[in-house]
Each structure stands twice: as C-alpha cells, then as structure tokens.
C-alpha cells in the first residue's frame, strides 16, 4: 500500500510549480513576462563592489571622469586602463546583458503560442521584447566585439548554446537591426510616459545602430550614414509636428527632474520608483566624498569630472554654469540650508535628484525615482546632424538646425558656413559636451577611433590618445574589453580578446 501511494504522489504535478512551458499560457503571463524583461534592465544601476555601480564602467575609461575614492580596486583599474577579465564590473555587465537577453528570448519564444490572445497586445509585447534584446546586444557587441548570439531559451546542458562560440560582429549587428525593424512595426506609441518602449526610442536606437555600423569596426560608410540620417529625421519630423510631446526641455534642470521621466526629451530610460522598492541607486556616486552635502545621503565621489574636461566648455556655455547646467561647484548646507558651501572642484549635477538630495528650504528625502537615461532626443538631433553631413558630403539646413538647437539651449552662437570636416568635428564636440556622463562617450570613441583632446579642442586618434584621468595612452587592446575570466574557464569555445 505504501509503495502504490508513493507512486501516485510522485506522478502528480504540483500546480504551484511554474515552468516556462506551464507558465506562458495566458495573456496575463505575457504581460508578466515582459515586465520581467524590463526589471532585468536595472542591473545597470546595481552595485559593483564597495562604492561603485555597474553603470560606471561605460564612462570610466573615457578620460573625462575620475574618482575621489580609492577603495574600489575594480573601478580604479577601469579608470587606470589596467583592467582584465577578473574585473567585477566587466563580469557583472556581461552577465547582466545576457540575463536581459534570456528573459527577452523567453517572451519571444513563448508568447506567440499563447491563444487566445488579442493580436494587438501580442504584437506590442513581442515588439517590446525585440527592442530590449537589440538594446542588450548593441551594448555587448560594442563592448566585446564578436559575442555569442543566443536567440532561443536554453533548456538544458545539452543545448548547443549552453557553451556557445563567439558570433562574428556583422552577424550580431544584422540581428540587432532585424529586431529593431520588427519592434518598429509593432505599432507602439510614438512616446510612452509609462516607461515602456516607444516608437521614438526604437527609431533613435536604429539610427544610432546605423551610425555605428557606418563607422568602426564594420566601416560600412555612406549608405549607412544615409540610413541613420533618414531614421533620425523621422523622429525629428514627428517632434516638429508634435512639439508638446517630443522635443528638447527648455532647461537643464528638467533633464534630472523625476517628474519628467519618460517625457518630452527622455525617449527611453532604466526605470526607477522608490515607492515600489526600486529607487535610483546612483545618487551618492555623484556627491562629494565625505562632505556635508545632504543630511541623509553619504557622498562617495566615485564619478567626478576631470578638471580638463570641465574647463573645455566654451565660454558662456550654460552647461558648465554652476547648478544650472551639468555641474555644481557649491551647494547648500545639508542640502537645504544656507550658507552655500564651496566644494573646491566641480561635481556632476546632471543626475542630481533635488527631491532626494534637497534644495533650499526643502530637506532631501534620500529616496530617488529618477531614471537612468538611455536615449534622449538631444542625441537624436546630433545623430542626424553627423549622419546627414557624412551621407551627403556637406551639412544641409536641417543638420545645422539640429545641432544649433542643442547650442541654443546652451546659450551659444549658431554654427554657420562650415565645411564638411569642420562641421563634423563641431558635432562631435557637441556630443562630448552634451551627452557626457550618460554612458555614450566611450562608444563614440570606439566607432570614431577618435578621442576629444581638451587642450587643443580637436580630436586625436584613439590609439595613443593621452587619457588625462591617469596620464596613460590608450592602446589597441582598449578597443574591446576582455571576455570575463570565468566565462573563458567555463566555456572552451570562447577565445580571449587580444592583449588580455
């Protein structure tokens, strides 16, 4: 009797034990699945050892950023250009992007089989998942070059993709484009204040991918500059017709005001909501080390501008003005009381949340809902200006209008009458000064094989450029990060990048 009873118990299924095959059966499961995809994106703000976050890896080697804190060796090694495959940031970003891809692959694989389900809802969710997968692979291919291209869920160690080989970059880029084109056709709102993927974000990401493919390492040239310009122009044209829903904020303060998350200029961001238990984790990184800036957040100063970059802004550029642009040199006692305290050097104000940190007469809450920006309309404008100039051989009126919109907000004079190369370098300078500290500058350096020289106001070749943060030249090996050492050990098909 005991044997038969045991057999029956073992044969029965536990209705509370969910698996991908049993879970993806209802439209509500599809919604939960795409929510899980978005949730995974927050690894970018996740901790990377003491006093650091994964997000900092994207700017640390660029030379425009430094640190006041010497306690995180992994972050210090990124700043010093002496990192290797054991670096915690490198390992966590690799793993983080592939976790995002794994969640997106589940949605893309399982949701098509859910029936009955509203066709519009299904198309939307598949479009969102396609965009996020493309977003993740775009980071991976720029950071590591040839990377494993995994497009289906991995179900067992016998799966061929359990230990995948590296896929040529050109094939990875083709998949990125395919995913974004699918997402573009999904009928998503042009702007979406909920924080979900929007058509404006998809089109700008596609323009950015084309711009990157036009440059290094694929070097596909004029045809891809044209694709980039045309796609960015679609977003610009929508803004022209719908200025109240898409455009540039009138002030820089609006960029780091959490009430503006996912609106107007913010086309896509990593979503944070402290009330839901997911507050922005980056505020202390930008506050001065051990100075009484705010009463509730201890500043650690691990992301600060280099003096040379701060000094490279044009005279009168509002972006360099204290507490009005992207930097601050003094702030209120405890964040909300007079007198102002001079901090002795510039700090980054671009991601400063006044609600969390405080402002005059209002004490900070220490809780931040501010998103981490991924795509801003300012970048759309600069993509168009650069791509159109390269595609057509000279800047047209629309390209001038795009870059001059950025300069007008900075209270700088319009650009006029420039030859192709002069205009191109002027747009690059705007990219460095407008998009700084958003995880963009390093990728510009990779695709251009150029680096901004703050002393000459020109551009050096990437290899040999002196990184002023540590006074070390960039080397050819710095064009790619090392494959994480644990991945190399666990998967014999992976071959390490040159120089590591």
Short mmCIF file of C-alpha atoms in Angstrom, two decimals, residues 54-367:
data_model
loop_
_atom_site.label_atom_id
_atom_site.label_comp_id
_atom_site.label_asym_id
_atom_site.label_seq_id
_atom_site.Cartn_x
_atom_site.Cartn_y
_atom_site.Cartn_z
CA UNK A 54 27.90 48.64 -13.00
CA UNK A 55 26.87 51.86 -14.82
CA UNK A 56 30.25 53.46 -14.11
CA UNK A 57 32.10 51.07 -16.41
CA UNK A 58 30.74 52.81 -19.51
CA UNK A 59 32.42 56.14 -18.71
CA UNK A 60 35.40 55.16 -16.56
CA UNK A 61 37.93 54.54 -19.38
CA UNK A 62 36.90 57.63 -21.39
CA UNK A 63 39.24 60.08 -19.64
CA UNK A 64 36.54 62.65 -18.86
CA UNK A 65 35.76 61.16 -15.46
CA UNK A 66 37.69 60.34 -12.31
CA UNK A 67 37.12 59.42 -8.67
CA UNK A 68 37.75 60.77 -5.18
CA UNK A 69 37.61 57.28 -3.69
CA UNK A 70 40.45 54.76 -3.93
CA UNK A 71 38.70 51.90 -2.16
CA UNK A 72 37.26 50.01 -5.13
CA UNK A 73 40.15 48.38 -6.98
CA UNK A 74 37.95 47.19 -9.87
CA UNK A 75 36.70 50.71 -10.56
CA UNK A 76 40.17 52.18 -10.09
CA UNK A 77 41.55 49.69 -12.62
CA UNK A 78 38.93 50.81 -15.15
CA UNK A 79 39.95 54.43 -14.64
CA UNK A 80 43.62 53.45 -14.87
CA UNK A 81 43.21 51.31 -18.02
CA UNK A 82 44.74 48.26 -16.29
CA UNK A 83 41.62 46.09 -16.11
CA UNK A 84 41.49 42.41 -17.05
CA UNK A 85 38.94 39.60 -17.27
CA UNK A 86 38.66 39.30 -13.50
CA UNK A 87 37.22 42.82 -13.15
CA UNK A 88 33.90 42.75 -11.27
CA UNK A 89 32.26 45.44 -13.42
CA UNK A 90 33.19 43.60 -16.61
CA UNK A 91 31.84 40.31 -15.28
CA UNK A 92 28.59 41.79 -13.99
CA UNK A 93 27.84 43.76 -17.15
CA UNK A 94 28.45 40.70 -19.34
CA UNK A 95 26.18 38.59 -17.12
CA UNK A 96 23.61 41.35 -16.81
CA UNK A 97 23.13 41.84 -20.53
CA UNK A 98 22.82 38.11 -21.10
CA UNK A 99 20.20 37.85 -18.33
CA UNK A 100 18.20 40.54 -20.12
CA UNK A 101 18.55 38.58 -23.36
CA UNK A 102 17.49 35.33 -21.65
CA UNK A 103 14.29 36.97 -20.38
CA UNK A 104 13.58 38.53 -23.79
CA UNK A 105 14.20 35.20 -25.53
CA UNK A 106 11.58 33.54 -23.30
CA UNK A 107 8.99 36.16 -24.24
CA UNK A 108 9.82 35.97 -27.94
CA UNK A 109 9.73 32.18 -27.91
CA UNK A 110 6.66 31.55 -25.76
CA UNK A 111 4.24 34.44 -26.31
CA UNK A 112 3.48 33.60 -29.98
CA UNK A 113 1.94 30.32 -28.77
CA UNK A 114 -0.49 31.92 -26.31
CA UNK A 115 -4.02 31.54 -27.65
CA UNK A 116 -6.49 33.07 -27.36
CA UNK A 117 -4.76 36.45 -27.03
CA UNK A 118 -5.53 39.84 -28.51
CA UNK A 119 -3.39 40.24 -31.65
CA UNK A 120 -2.55 43.89 -30.93
CA UNK A 121 -1.45 43.05 -27.39
CA UNK A 122 0.69 40.15 -28.60
CA UNK A 123 2.33 42.26 -31.31
CA UNK A 124 3.10 45.01 -28.80
CA UNK A 125 4.74 42.68 -26.30
CA UNK A 126 6.82 40.96 -28.96
CA UNK A 127 7.90 44.37 -30.27
CA UNK A 128 8.97 45.49 -26.81
CA UNK A 129 10.94 42.30 -26.22
CA UNK A 130 12.63 42.64 -29.62
CA UNK A 131 13.69 46.20 -28.82
CA UNK A 132 15.14 45.24 -25.44
CA UNK A 133 17.04 42.28 -26.90
CA UNK A 134 18.50 44.56 -29.58
CA UNK A 135 19.41 47.12 -26.90
CA UNK A 136 21.32 44.45 -24.94
CA UNK A 137 23.15 43.01 -27.93
CA UNK A 138 24.10 46.52 -29.07
CA UNK A 139 25.93 47.02 -25.78
CA UNK A 140 27.55 43.58 -25.94
CA UNK A 141 28.86 43.84 -29.49
CA UNK A 142 30.39 47.28 -28.90
CA UNK A 143 31.99 46.29 -25.61
CA UNK A 144 33.33 42.84 -26.57
CA UNK A 145 33.19 42.53 -30.37
CA UNK A 146 32.29 39.02 -31.50
CA UNK A 147 29.90 37.69 -28.85
CA UNK A 148 27.70 34.60 -28.61
CA UNK A 149 24.40 35.23 -30.40
CA UNK A 150 21.69 33.34 -28.49
CA UNK A 151 18.14 33.75 -29.78
CA UNK A 152 16.27 30.90 -28.09
CA UNK A 153 15.83 29.88 -24.44
CA UNK A 154 18.47 27.44 -23.21
CA UNK A 155 16.71 24.49 -21.65
CA UNK A 156 19.46 22.02 -20.69
CA UNK A 157 23.25 21.48 -20.67
CA UNK A 158 22.84 19.50 -23.89
CA UNK A 159 21.60 22.62 -25.68
CA UNK A 160 24.19 23.74 -28.29
CA UNK A 161 24.05 27.26 -26.86
CA UNK A 162 24.88 26.08 -23.35
CA UNK A 163 28.56 26.62 -24.30
CA UNK A 164 28.32 28.85 -27.39
CA UNK A 165 31.08 30.09 -29.64
CA UNK A 166 31.54 33.77 -30.48
CA UNK A 167 29.48 35.05 -33.41
CA UNK A 168 31.04 37.47 -35.94
CA UNK A 169 30.13 41.08 -35.23
CA UNK A 170 28.49 41.62 -38.62
CA UNK A 171 26.01 38.82 -37.87
CA UNK A 172 25.26 40.25 -34.43
CA UNK A 173 24.62 43.69 -35.95
CA UNK A 174 22.29 42.14 -38.54
CA UNK A 175 20.25 40.58 -35.73
CA UNK A 176 20.15 43.89 -33.86
CA UNK A 177 18.77 45.62 -36.96
CA UNK A 178 16.27 42.80 -37.58
CA UNK A 179 14.99 43.04 -34.01
CA UNK A 180 14.65 46.82 -34.18
CA UNK A 181 12.84 46.69 -37.53
CA UNK A 182 10.40 44.17 -36.04
CA UNK A 183 9.92 46.40 -32.99
CA UNK A 184 9.40 49.44 -35.21
CA UNK A 185 6.50 47.67 -36.94
CA UNK A 186 4.82 46.66 -33.67
CA UNK A 187 2.52 49.69 -33.55
CA UNK A 188 3.86 51.07 -30.27
CA UNK A 189 3.00 54.65 -29.21
CA UNK A 190 5.43 57.23 -30.56
CA UNK A 191 6.00 58.39 -26.97
CA UNK A 192 5.09 56.40 -23.87
CA UNK A 193 5.12 58.14 -20.49
CA UNK A 194 4.73 54.77 -18.73
CA UNK A 195 8.36 53.95 -19.45
CA UNK A 196 7.66 51.12 -21.85
CA UNK A 197 9.34 51.07 -25.23
CA UNK A 198 8.19 53.79 -27.62
CA UNK A 199 8.49 54.15 -31.38
CA UNK A 200 10.63 57.27 -30.88
CA UNK A 201 13.10 55.19 -28.85
CA UNK A 202 13.14 52.39 -31.44
CA UNK A 203 13.77 54.75 -34.35
CA UNK A 204 16.52 56.62 -32.50
CA UNK A 205 18.18 53.36 -31.44
CA UNK A 206 18.05 52.17 -35.04
CA UNK A 207 19.58 55.45 -36.22
CA UNK A 208 22.31 55.02 -33.59
CA UNK A 209 23.00 51.44 -34.71
CA UNK A 210 23.25 52.52 -38.36
CA UNK A 211 25.60 55.35 -37.38
CA UNK A 212 27.80 52.86 -35.51
CA UNK A 213 27.77 50.42 -38.44
CA UNK A 214 28.84 53.24 -40.75
CA UNK A 215 31.94 53.75 -38.59
CA UNK A 216 34.35 51.33 -36.98
CA UNK A 217 34.71 48.40 -36.83
CA UNK A 218 32.33 47.49 -39.69
CA UNK A 219 33.12 50.68 -41.63
CA UNK A 220 30.08 50.40 -43.92
CA UNK A 221 30.27 54.07 -44.85
CA UNK A 222 27.97 56.41 -46.74
CA UNK A 223 24.99 54.08 -47.26
CA UNK A 224 24.67 53.53 -43.53
CA UNK A 225 25.16 57.21 -42.73
CA UNK A 226 22.18 57.76 -45.05
CA UNK A 227 20.12 55.09 -43.26
CA UNK A 228 21.00 56.71 -39.93
CA UNK A 229 20.11 60.22 -41.07
CA UNK A 230 16.80 59.15 -42.58
CA UNK A 231 15.74 57.26 -39.46
CA UNK A 232 16.68 60.10 -37.09
CA UNK A 233 14.85 62.54 -39.35
CA UNK A 234 11.61 60.59 -38.84
CA UNK A 235 11.83 61.36 -35.12
CA UNK A 236 12.74 64.99 -35.78
CA UNK A 237 9.78 65.39 -38.15
CA UNK A 238 7.44 63.97 -35.51
CA UNK A 239 8.83 66.46 -32.99
CA UNK A 240 8.26 69.31 -35.43
CA UNK A 241 4.61 68.30 -35.75
CA UNK A 242 4.15 67.42 -32.06
CA UNK A 243 6.37 69.79 -30.06
CA UNK A 244 4.35 69.41 -26.88
CA UNK A 245 5.03 65.67 -26.67
CA UNK A 246 8.57 65.34 -28.07
CA UNK A 247 11.45 67.81 -28.13
CA UNK A 248 14.17 69.38 -26.03
CA UNK A 249 13.46 70.51 -22.49
CA UNK A 250 13.79 74.27 -22.14
CA UNK A 251 16.10 73.94 -19.11
CA UNK A 252 18.78 71.51 -18.00
CA UNK A 253 17.08 71.21 -14.63
CA UNK A 254 14.20 69.43 -16.35
CA UNK A 255 16.52 66.65 -17.51
CA UNK A 256 17.14 65.48 -13.93
CA UNK A 257 13.65 66.10 -12.58
CA UNK A 258 11.98 62.74 -11.92
CA UNK A 259 8.54 64.14 -12.77
CA UNK A 260 9.80 64.34 -16.36
CA UNK A 261 10.84 60.69 -16.60
CA UNK A 262 9.78 59.21 -19.97
CA UNK A 263 8.51 62.55 -21.25
CA UNK A 264 9.43 65.10 -23.96
CA UNK A 265 13.22 64.62 -24.24
CA UNK A 266 13.52 61.28 -22.44
CA UNK A 267 12.83 58.65 -25.09
CA UNK A 268 13.98 55.65 -23.05
CA UNK A 269 15.44 55.11 -19.60
CA UNK A 270 16.09 52.48 -16.95
CA UNK A 271 13.02 52.78 -14.74
CA UNK A 272 13.20 53.51 -11.01
CA UNK A 273 10.42 54.01 -8.46
CA UNK A 274 11.40 54.11 -4.81
CA UNK A 275 7.84 53.56 -3.63
CA UNK A 276 7.92 50.20 -5.43
CA UNK A 277 11.20 49.27 -3.74
CA UNK A 278 13.42 50.18 -6.68
CA UNK A 279 14.95 53.59 -6.00
CA UNK A 280 17.70 55.09 -8.13
CA UNK A 281 20.97 53.80 -6.61
CA UNK A 282 23.38 56.29 -8.17
CA UNK A 283 22.88 59.49 -6.18
CA UNK A 284 25.77 59.02 -3.76
CA UNK A 285 28.20 58.32 -6.63
CA UNK A 286 27.97 61.93 -7.81
CA UNK A 287 28.08 63.62 -4.38
CA UNK A 288 31.39 64.90 -2.91
CA UNK A 289 33.24 62.43 -0.74
CA UNK A 290 32.51 62.84 2.98
CA UNK A 291 31.33 66.43 2.65
CA UNK A 292 28.12 67.55 4.38
CA UNK A 293 26.19 67.99 1.15
CA UNK A 294 22.99 66.25 2.20
CA UNK A 295 21.97 65.06 5.61
CA UNK A 296 20.70 61.64 4.54
CA UNK A 297 22.91 60.51 1.64
CA UNK A 298 26.63 59.97 2.20
CA UNK A 299 28.54 61.15 -0.85
CA UNK A 300 31.28 58.87 -2.15
CA UNK A 301 32.54 60.88 -5.13
CA UNK A 302 33.30 57.94 -7.40
CA UNK A 303 32.09 59.72 -10.55
CA UNK A 304 33.53 63.21 -10.85
CA UNK A 305 34.55 65.22 -13.93
CA UNK A 306 38.20 65.70 -14.72
CA UNK A 307 39.27 69.36 -14.41
CA UNK A 308 40.43 69.35 -18.04
CA UNK A 309 37.06 68.28 -19.39
CA UNK A 310 35.13 70.73 -17.23
CA UNK A 311 37.38 73.53 -18.48
CA UNK A 312 36.86 72.56 -22.14
CA UNK A 313 33.35 74.02 -22.42
CA UNK A 314 33.06 77.20 -24.49
CA UNK A 315 32.95 80.47 -22.61
CA UNK A 316 29.35 81.21 -21.67
CA UNK A 317 28.15 77.62 -22.15
CA UNK A 318 25.21 77.22 -19.78
CA UNK A 319 26.01 73.53 -19.39
CA UNK A 320 29.11 74.48 -17.39
CA UNK A 321 27.34 77.03 -15.19
CA UNK A 322 27.11 76.15 -11.51
CA UNK A 323 23.82 74.40 -10.65
CA UNK A 324 22.19 75.49 -13.93
CA UNK A 325 23.88 73.05 -16.28
CA UNK A 326 25.58 69.70 -15.82
CA UNK A 327 27.90 70.57 -12.91
CA UNK A 328 27.93 72.15 -9.49
CA UNK A 329 30.78 73.70 -7.52
CA UNK A 330 28.82 74.74 -4.42
CA UNK A 331 25.65 73.58 -2.70
CA UNK A 332 23.51 74.19 0.35
CA UNK A 333 24.50 73.04 3.82
CA UNK A 334 22.91 69.62 4.44
CA UNK A 335 21.32 70.02 1.02
CA UNK A 336 18.71 72.62 2.03
CA UNK A 337 20.19 75.33 4.30
CA UNK A 338 22.30 78.43 3.84
CA UNK A 339 25.16 79.12 3.62
CA UNK A 340 26.27 77.66 0.33
CA UNK A 341 29.40 75.56 0.71
CA UNK A 342 32.11 75.77 -1.94
CA UNK A 343 33.18 72.25 -2.82
CA UNK A 344 36.59 73.20 -4.20
CA UNK A 345 36.05 71.47 -7.54
CA UNK A 346 33.24 70.67 -9.97
CA UNK A 347 30.93 67.70 -9.45
CA UNK A 348 28.33 66.18 -11.77
CA UNK A 349 24.88 67.79 -11.46
CA UNK A 350 23.36 66.05 -14.50
CA UNK A 351 21.92 63.17 -12.45
CA UNK A 352 21.33 65.16 -9.23
CA UNK A 353 17.84 64.49 -7.85
CA UNK A 354 16.67 67.56 -5.89
CA UNK A 355 13.90 65.58 -4.20
CA UNK A 356 16.36 63.02 -2.86
CA UNK A 357 19.20 65.42 -2.06
CA UNK A 358 17.31 68.58 -1.12
CA UNK A 359 17.15 72.17 -2.28
CA UNK A 360 16.95 75.49 -0.48
CA UNK A 361 14.27 75.26 2.21
CA UNK A 362 13.32 71.67 1.39
CA UNK A 363 15.17 68.81 3.02
CA UNK A 364 16.03 65.82 0.86
CA UNK A 365 14.11 62.58 1.25
CA UNK A 366 17.12 60.35 0.32
CA UNK A 367 14.72 58.46 -1.97
#
